[in-house]
CSV table of C-alpha atoms in Angstrom, one decimal:
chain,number,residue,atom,x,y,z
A,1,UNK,CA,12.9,-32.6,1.6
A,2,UNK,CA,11.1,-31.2,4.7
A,3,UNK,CA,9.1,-28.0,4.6
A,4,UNK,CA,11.6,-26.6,7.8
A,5,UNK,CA,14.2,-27.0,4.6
A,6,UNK,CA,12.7,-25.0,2.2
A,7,UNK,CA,11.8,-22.4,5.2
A,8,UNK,CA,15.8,-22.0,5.5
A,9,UNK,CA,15.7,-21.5,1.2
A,10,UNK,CA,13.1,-18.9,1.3
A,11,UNK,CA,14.9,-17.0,4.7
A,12,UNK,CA,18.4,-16.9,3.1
A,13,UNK,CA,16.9,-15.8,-0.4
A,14,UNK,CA,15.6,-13.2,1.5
A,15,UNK,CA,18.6,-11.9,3.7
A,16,UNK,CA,21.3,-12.9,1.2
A,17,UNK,CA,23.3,-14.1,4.3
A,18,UNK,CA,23.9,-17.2,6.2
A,19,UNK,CA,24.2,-15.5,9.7
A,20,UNK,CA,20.7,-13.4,8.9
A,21,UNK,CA,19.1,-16.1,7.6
A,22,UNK,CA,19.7,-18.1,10.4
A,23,UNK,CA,18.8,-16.1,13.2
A,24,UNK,CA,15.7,-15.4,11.5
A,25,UNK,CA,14.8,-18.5,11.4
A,26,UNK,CA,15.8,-18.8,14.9
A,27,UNK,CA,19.0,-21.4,14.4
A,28,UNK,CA,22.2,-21.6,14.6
A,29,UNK,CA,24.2,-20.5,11.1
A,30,UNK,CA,25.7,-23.9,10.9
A,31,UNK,CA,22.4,-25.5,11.7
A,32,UNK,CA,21.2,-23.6,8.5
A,33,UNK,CA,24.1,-23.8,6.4
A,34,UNK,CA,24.0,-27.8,6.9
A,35,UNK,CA,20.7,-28.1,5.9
A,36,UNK,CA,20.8,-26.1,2.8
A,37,UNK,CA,24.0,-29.0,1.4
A,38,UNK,CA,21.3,-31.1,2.3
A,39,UNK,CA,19.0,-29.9,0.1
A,40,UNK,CA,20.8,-29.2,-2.4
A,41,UNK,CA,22.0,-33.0,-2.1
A,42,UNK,CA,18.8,-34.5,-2.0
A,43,UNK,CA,18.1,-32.2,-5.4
A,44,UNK,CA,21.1,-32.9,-6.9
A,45,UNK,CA,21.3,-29.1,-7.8
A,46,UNK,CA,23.6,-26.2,-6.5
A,47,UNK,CA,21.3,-23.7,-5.0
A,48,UNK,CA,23.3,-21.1,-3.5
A,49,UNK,CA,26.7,-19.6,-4.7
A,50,UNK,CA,29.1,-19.0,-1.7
A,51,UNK,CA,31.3,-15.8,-2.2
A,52,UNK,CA,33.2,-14.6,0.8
A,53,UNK,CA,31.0,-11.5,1.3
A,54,UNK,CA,27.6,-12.5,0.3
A,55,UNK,CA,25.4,-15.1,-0.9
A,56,UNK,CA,23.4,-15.3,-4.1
A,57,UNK,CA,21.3,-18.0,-4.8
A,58,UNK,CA,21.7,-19.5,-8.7
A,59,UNK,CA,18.8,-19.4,-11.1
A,60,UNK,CA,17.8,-22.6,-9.8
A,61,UNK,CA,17.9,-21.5,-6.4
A,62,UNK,CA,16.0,-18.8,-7.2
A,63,UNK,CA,13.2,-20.5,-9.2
A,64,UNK,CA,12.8,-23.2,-6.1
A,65,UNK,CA,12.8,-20.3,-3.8
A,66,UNK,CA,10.0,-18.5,-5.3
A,67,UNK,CA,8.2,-21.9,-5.4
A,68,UNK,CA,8.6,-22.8,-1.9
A,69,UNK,CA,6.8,-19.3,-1.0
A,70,UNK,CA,4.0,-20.7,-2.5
A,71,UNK,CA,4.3,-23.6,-0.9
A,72,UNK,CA,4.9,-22.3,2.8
A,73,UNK,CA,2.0,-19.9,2.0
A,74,UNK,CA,-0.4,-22.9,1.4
A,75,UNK,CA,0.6,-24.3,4.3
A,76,UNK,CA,0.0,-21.7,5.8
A,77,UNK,CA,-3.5,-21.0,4.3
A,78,UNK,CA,-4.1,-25.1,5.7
A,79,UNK,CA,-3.7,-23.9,9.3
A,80,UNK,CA,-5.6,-21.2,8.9
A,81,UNK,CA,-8.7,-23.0,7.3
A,82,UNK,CA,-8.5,-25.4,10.6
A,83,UNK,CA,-8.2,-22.3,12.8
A,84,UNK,CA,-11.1,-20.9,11.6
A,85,UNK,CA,-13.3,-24.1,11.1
A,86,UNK,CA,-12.7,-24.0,15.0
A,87,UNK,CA,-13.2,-20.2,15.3
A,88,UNK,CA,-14.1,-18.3,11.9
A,89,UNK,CA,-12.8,-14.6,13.0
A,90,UNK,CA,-9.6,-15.7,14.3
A,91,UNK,CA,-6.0,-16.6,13.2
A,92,UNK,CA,-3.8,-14.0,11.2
A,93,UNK,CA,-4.3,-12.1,8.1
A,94,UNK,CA,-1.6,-10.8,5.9
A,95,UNK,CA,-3.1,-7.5,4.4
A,96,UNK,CA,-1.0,-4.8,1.4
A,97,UNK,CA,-1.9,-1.4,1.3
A,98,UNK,CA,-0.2,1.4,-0.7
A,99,UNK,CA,1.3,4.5,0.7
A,100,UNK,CA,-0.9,7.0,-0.5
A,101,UNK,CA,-4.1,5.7,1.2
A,102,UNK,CA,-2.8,3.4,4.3
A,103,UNK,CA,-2.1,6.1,6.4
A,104,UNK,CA,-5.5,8.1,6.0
A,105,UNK,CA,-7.9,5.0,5.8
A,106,UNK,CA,-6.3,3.0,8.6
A,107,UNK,CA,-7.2,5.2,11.4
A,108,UNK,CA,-10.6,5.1,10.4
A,109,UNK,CA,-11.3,1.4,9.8
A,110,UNK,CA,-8.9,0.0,12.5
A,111,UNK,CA,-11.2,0.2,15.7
A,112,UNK,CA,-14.0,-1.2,13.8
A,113,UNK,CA,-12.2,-4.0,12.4
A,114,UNK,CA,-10.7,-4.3,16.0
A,115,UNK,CA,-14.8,-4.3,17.5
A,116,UNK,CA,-15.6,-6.5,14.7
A,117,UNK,CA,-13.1,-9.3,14.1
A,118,UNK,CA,-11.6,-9.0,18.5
A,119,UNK,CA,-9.6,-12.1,18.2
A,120,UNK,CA,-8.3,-11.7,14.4
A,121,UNK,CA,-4.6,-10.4,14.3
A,122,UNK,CA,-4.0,-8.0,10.9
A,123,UNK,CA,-0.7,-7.7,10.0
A,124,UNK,CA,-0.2,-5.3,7.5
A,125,UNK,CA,2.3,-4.4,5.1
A,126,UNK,CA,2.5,-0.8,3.5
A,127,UNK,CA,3.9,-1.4,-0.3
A,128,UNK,CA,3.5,-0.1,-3.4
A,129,UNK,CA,0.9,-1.5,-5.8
A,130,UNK,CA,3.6,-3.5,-7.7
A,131,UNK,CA,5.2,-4.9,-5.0
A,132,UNK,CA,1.6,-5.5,-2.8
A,133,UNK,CA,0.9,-7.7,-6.6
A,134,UNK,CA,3.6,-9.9,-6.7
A,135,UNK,CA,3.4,-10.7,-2.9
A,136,UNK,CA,-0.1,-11.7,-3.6
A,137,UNK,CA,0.8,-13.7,-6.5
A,138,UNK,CA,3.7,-15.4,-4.3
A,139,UNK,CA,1.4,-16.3,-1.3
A,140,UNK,CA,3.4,-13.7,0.7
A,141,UNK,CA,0.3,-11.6,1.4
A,142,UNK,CA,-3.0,-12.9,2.1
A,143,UNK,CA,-4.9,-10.0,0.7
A,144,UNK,CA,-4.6,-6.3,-0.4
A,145,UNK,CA,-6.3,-3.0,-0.8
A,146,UNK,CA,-5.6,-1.5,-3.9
A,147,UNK,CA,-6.7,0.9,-6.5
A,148,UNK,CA,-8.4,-0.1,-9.9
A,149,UNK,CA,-8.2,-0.8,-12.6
A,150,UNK,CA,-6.7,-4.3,-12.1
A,151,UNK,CA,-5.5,-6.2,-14.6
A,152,UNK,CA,-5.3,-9.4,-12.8
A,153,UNK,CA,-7.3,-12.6,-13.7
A,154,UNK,CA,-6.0,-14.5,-10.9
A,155,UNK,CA,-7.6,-11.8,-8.6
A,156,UNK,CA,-11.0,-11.5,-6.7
A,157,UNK,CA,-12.1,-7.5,-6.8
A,158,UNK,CA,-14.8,-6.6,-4.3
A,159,UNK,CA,-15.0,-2.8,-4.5
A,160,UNK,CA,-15.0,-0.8,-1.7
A,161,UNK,CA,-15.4,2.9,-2.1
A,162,UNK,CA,-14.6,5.7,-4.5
A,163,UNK,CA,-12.2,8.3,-3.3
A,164,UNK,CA,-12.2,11.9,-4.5
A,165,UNK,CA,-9.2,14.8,-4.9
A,166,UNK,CA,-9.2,18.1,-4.2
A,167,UNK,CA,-6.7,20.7,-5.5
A,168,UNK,CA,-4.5,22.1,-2.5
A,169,UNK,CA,-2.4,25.3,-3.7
A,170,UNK,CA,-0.7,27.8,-1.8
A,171,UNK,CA,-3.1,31.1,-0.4
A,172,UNK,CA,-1.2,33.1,-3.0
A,173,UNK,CA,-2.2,31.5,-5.6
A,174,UNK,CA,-4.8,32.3,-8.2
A,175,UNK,CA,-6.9,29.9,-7.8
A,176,UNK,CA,-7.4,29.7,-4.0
A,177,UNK,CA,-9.9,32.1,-3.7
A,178,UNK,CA,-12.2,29.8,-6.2
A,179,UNK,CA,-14.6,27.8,-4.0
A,180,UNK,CA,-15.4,25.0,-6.9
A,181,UNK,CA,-13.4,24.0,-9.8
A,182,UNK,CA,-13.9,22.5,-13.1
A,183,UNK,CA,-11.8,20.3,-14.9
A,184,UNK,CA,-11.3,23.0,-17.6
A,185,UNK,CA,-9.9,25.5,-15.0
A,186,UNK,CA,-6.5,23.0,-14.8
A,187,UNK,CA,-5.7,23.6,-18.6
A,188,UNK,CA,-2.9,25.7,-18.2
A,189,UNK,CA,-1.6,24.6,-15.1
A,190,UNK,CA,1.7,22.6,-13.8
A,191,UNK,CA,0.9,20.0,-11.2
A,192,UNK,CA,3.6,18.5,-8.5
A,193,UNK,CA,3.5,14.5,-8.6
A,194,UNK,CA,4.7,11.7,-6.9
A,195,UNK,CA,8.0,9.8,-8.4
A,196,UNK,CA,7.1,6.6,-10.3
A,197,UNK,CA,6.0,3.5,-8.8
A,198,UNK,CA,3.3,5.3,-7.2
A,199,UNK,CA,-0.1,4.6,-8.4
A,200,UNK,CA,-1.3,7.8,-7.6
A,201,UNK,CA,1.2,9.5,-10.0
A,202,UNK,CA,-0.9,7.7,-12.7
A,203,UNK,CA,-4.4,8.6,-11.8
A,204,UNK,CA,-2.7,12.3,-11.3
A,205,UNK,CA,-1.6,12.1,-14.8
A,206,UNK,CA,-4.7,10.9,-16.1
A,207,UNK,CA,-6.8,13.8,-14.5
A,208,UNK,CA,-3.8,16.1,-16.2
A,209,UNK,CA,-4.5,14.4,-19.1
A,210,UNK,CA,-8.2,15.0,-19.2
A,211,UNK,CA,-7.7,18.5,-17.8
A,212,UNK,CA,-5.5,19.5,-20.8
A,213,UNK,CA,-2.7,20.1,-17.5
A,214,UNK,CA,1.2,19.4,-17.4
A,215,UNK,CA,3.6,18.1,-14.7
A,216,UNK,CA,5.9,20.4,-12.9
A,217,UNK,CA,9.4,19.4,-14.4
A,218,UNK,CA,12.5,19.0,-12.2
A,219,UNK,CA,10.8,17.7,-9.1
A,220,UNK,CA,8.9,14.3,-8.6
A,221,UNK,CA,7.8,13.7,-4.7
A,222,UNK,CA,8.3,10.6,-2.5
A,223,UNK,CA,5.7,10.9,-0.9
A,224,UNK,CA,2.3,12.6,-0.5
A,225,UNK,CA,3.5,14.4,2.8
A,226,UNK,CA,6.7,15.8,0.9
A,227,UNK,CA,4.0,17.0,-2.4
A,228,UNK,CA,1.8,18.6,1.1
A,229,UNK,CA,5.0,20.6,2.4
A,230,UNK,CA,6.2,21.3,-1.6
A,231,UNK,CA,2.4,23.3,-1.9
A,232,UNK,CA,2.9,24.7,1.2
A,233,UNK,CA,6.2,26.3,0.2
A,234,UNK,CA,4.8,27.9,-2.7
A,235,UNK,CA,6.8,25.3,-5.2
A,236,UNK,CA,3.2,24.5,-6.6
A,237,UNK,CA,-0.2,22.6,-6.8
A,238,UNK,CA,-0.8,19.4,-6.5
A,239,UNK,CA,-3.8,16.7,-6.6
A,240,UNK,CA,-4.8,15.7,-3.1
A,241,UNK,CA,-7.0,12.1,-2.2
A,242,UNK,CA,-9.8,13.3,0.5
A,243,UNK,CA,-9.0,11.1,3.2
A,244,UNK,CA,-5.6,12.9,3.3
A,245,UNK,CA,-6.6,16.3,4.3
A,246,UNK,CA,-9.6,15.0,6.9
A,247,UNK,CA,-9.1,14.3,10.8
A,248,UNK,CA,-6.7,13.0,12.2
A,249,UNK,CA,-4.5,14.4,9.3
A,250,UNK,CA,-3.0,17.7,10.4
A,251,UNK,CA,-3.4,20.7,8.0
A,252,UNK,CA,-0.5,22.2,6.5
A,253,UNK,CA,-0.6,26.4,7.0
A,254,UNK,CA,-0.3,28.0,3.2
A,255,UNK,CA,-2.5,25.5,1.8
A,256,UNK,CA,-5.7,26.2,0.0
A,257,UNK,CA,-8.0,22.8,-0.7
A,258,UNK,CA,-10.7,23.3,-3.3
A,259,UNK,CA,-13.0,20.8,-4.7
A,260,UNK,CA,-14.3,20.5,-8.5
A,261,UNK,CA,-17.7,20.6,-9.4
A,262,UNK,CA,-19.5,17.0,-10.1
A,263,UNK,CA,-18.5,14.7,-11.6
A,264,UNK,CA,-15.0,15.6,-9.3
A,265,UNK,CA,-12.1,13.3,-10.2
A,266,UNK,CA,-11.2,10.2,-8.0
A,267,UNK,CA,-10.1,7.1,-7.5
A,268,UNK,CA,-12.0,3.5,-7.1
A,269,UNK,CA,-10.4,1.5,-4.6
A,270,UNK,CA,-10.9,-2.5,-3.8
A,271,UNK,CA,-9.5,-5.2,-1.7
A,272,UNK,CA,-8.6,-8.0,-3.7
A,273,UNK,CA,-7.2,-11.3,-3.0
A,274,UNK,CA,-6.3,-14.3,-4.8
A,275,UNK,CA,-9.5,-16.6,-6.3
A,276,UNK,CA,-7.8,-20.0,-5.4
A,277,UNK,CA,-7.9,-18.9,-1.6
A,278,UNK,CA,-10.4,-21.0,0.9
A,279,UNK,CA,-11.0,-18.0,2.7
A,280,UNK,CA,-13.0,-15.9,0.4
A,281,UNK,CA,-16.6,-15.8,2.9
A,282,UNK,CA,-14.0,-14.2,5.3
A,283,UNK,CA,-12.4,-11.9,3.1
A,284,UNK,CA,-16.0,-10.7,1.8
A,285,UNK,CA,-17.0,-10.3,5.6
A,286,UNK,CA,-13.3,-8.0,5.8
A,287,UNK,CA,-14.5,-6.0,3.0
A,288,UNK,CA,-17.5,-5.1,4.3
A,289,UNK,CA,-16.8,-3.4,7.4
A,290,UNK,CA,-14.1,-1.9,5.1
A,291,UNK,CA,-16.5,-0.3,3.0
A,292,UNK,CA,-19.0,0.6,6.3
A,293,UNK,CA,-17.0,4.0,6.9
A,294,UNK,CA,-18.8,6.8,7.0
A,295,UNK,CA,-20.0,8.2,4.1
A,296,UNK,CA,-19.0,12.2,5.4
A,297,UNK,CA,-15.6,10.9,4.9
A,298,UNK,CA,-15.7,11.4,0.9
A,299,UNK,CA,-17.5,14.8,1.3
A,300,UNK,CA,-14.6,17.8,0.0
A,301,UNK,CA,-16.6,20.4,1.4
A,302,UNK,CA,-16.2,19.9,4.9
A,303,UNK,CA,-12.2,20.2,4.4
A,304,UNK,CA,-12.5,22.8,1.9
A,305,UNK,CA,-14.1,25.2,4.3
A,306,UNK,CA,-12.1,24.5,7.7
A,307,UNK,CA,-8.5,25.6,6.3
A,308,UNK,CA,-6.3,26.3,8.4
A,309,UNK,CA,-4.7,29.8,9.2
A,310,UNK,CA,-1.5,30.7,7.8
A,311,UNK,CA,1.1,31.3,11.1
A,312,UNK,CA,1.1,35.0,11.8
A,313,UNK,CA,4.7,36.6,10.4
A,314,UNK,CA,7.4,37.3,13.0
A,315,UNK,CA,8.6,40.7,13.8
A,316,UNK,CA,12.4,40.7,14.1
A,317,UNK,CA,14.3,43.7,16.3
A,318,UNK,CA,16.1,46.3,13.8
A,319,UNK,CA,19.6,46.1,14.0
């Protein structure tokens, strides 16, 4: 058993097919294919089950699979402690981030990460917090950025910042000419949310559920840009994270942004990354040029006072 072997496991677990597998692992399909009898000789085990269409690996298969990540990823995690015992801030970094924040954080943190860390190459993957979990768990990911709670022993949590929402509603609305809110003032109201999977769809809930406030039945959004465009076609209201609706993010006409009064509801976000890891002083560096951005980003009232205007309405000819 050679770790090139179980490389060809983890890549055909992965693609479900020999031809896939193979060219992402940059060899031939027989090549592949012989290698994996190999294995599966050597272990005395059938790993994969050949059907004429597809391939599925069998429990086994999939149990070795899911071990072999781990073990790739430590190998991995070897080179890159030599790397950086020859250069610290270099090598490669594997880095999760859900949907609901990457977009609007990124752009701000990027160039200073790039000024800081010239020679490090970030790759990151945009997942949601389940997903970003596991990967971390199976060495696929080298660290993530993440919103707490977490319920994760395994995990470091170095806290980064603490995100507020605004309320964005239509200019119809009866709310939108309120320049502060309180928690109360949601009571009897119906809020658009994400669909589930999204962690954001639980800490809108939870504001709901302190606010005495409901969900908006028959609709669940896939994303925060579809619950911007639902608000701005007078479908409803919906919980907005700041970074969303500051520079560079384009503002949506027909859509009213008001903060609450203190203590405003938020979210706490951290990067986290697994305990066992040798590169923790590294990680903590990361974090804190993470958490350097400025604090005016977090501040509602500069976005709650330069709304956009709604387009002006368009005279047709009469027939």
């Amino acid at each position: 058993m050679n770790l090139r072997d179980l490389s060809y496991l983890v890549a055909l677990a992965e693609h479900r097919h020999f031809g896939r597998a193979a060219e992402a692992s940059f060899v031939s399909q027989p090549t592949l294919s012989t290698q994996i009898r190999k294995l599966e000789d050597e272990l005395g085990v059938a790993l994969v089950e050949r059907t004429p269409r597809k391939v599925l690996l069998t429990e086994t298969g999939r149990e070795i699979a899911r071990r072999a990540r781990g073990v790739l990823s430590q190998v991995d995690e070897i080179k890159s402690i030599a790397q950086r015992t020859r250069d610290p801030e270099s090598g490669t970094i594997r880095l999760g981030i859900f949907p609901t924040l990457g977009p609007y954080l990124l752009p701000h943190v990027i160039p200073h990460l790039r000024q800081r860390f010239p020679r490090l190459e970030l790759l990151l993957r945009e997942e949601k917090t389940e997903q970003i979990l596991g990967m971390l768990r199976e060495g696929a990911l080298d660290a993530g950025i993440l919103a707490l709670p977490m319920h994760d022993d395994s995990l470091h949590v170095e806290f980064l910042f603490e995100e507020p929402f605004v309320l964005a509603v239509p200019d119809n609305h009866p709310l939108a000419g309120r320049q502060c809110l309180k928690m109360e003032d949601l009571s009897d109201q119906n809020l658009l949310l994400l669909e589930d999977g999204h962690c954001l769809r639980d800490q809108a809930l939870e504001v709901c559920h302190l606010a005495g406030a409901g969900e908006k039945t028959g609709f669940r959004a896939t994303s925060l840009e579809t619950l911007r465009q639902m608000v701005s076609a007078n479908v409803g209201i919906t919980l907005m994270p700041i970074l969303a609706v500051k520079p560079p993010v384009a503002q949506s006409g027909n859509v009213r942004l008001i903060e609450f009064e203190s203590p405003a509801p938020s979210r706490r976000i951290a990067m986290v990354w697994r305990k066992s890891s040798a590169m923790t002083p590294f990680f903590t560096a990361l974090a804190e040029v993470i958490r350097d951005v400025p604090a005016e980003l977090f501040n509602a009232r500069e976005c709650v006072t330069r709304q956009p205007e709604s387009p002006p309405a368009v005279a047709f000819p009469s027939s």
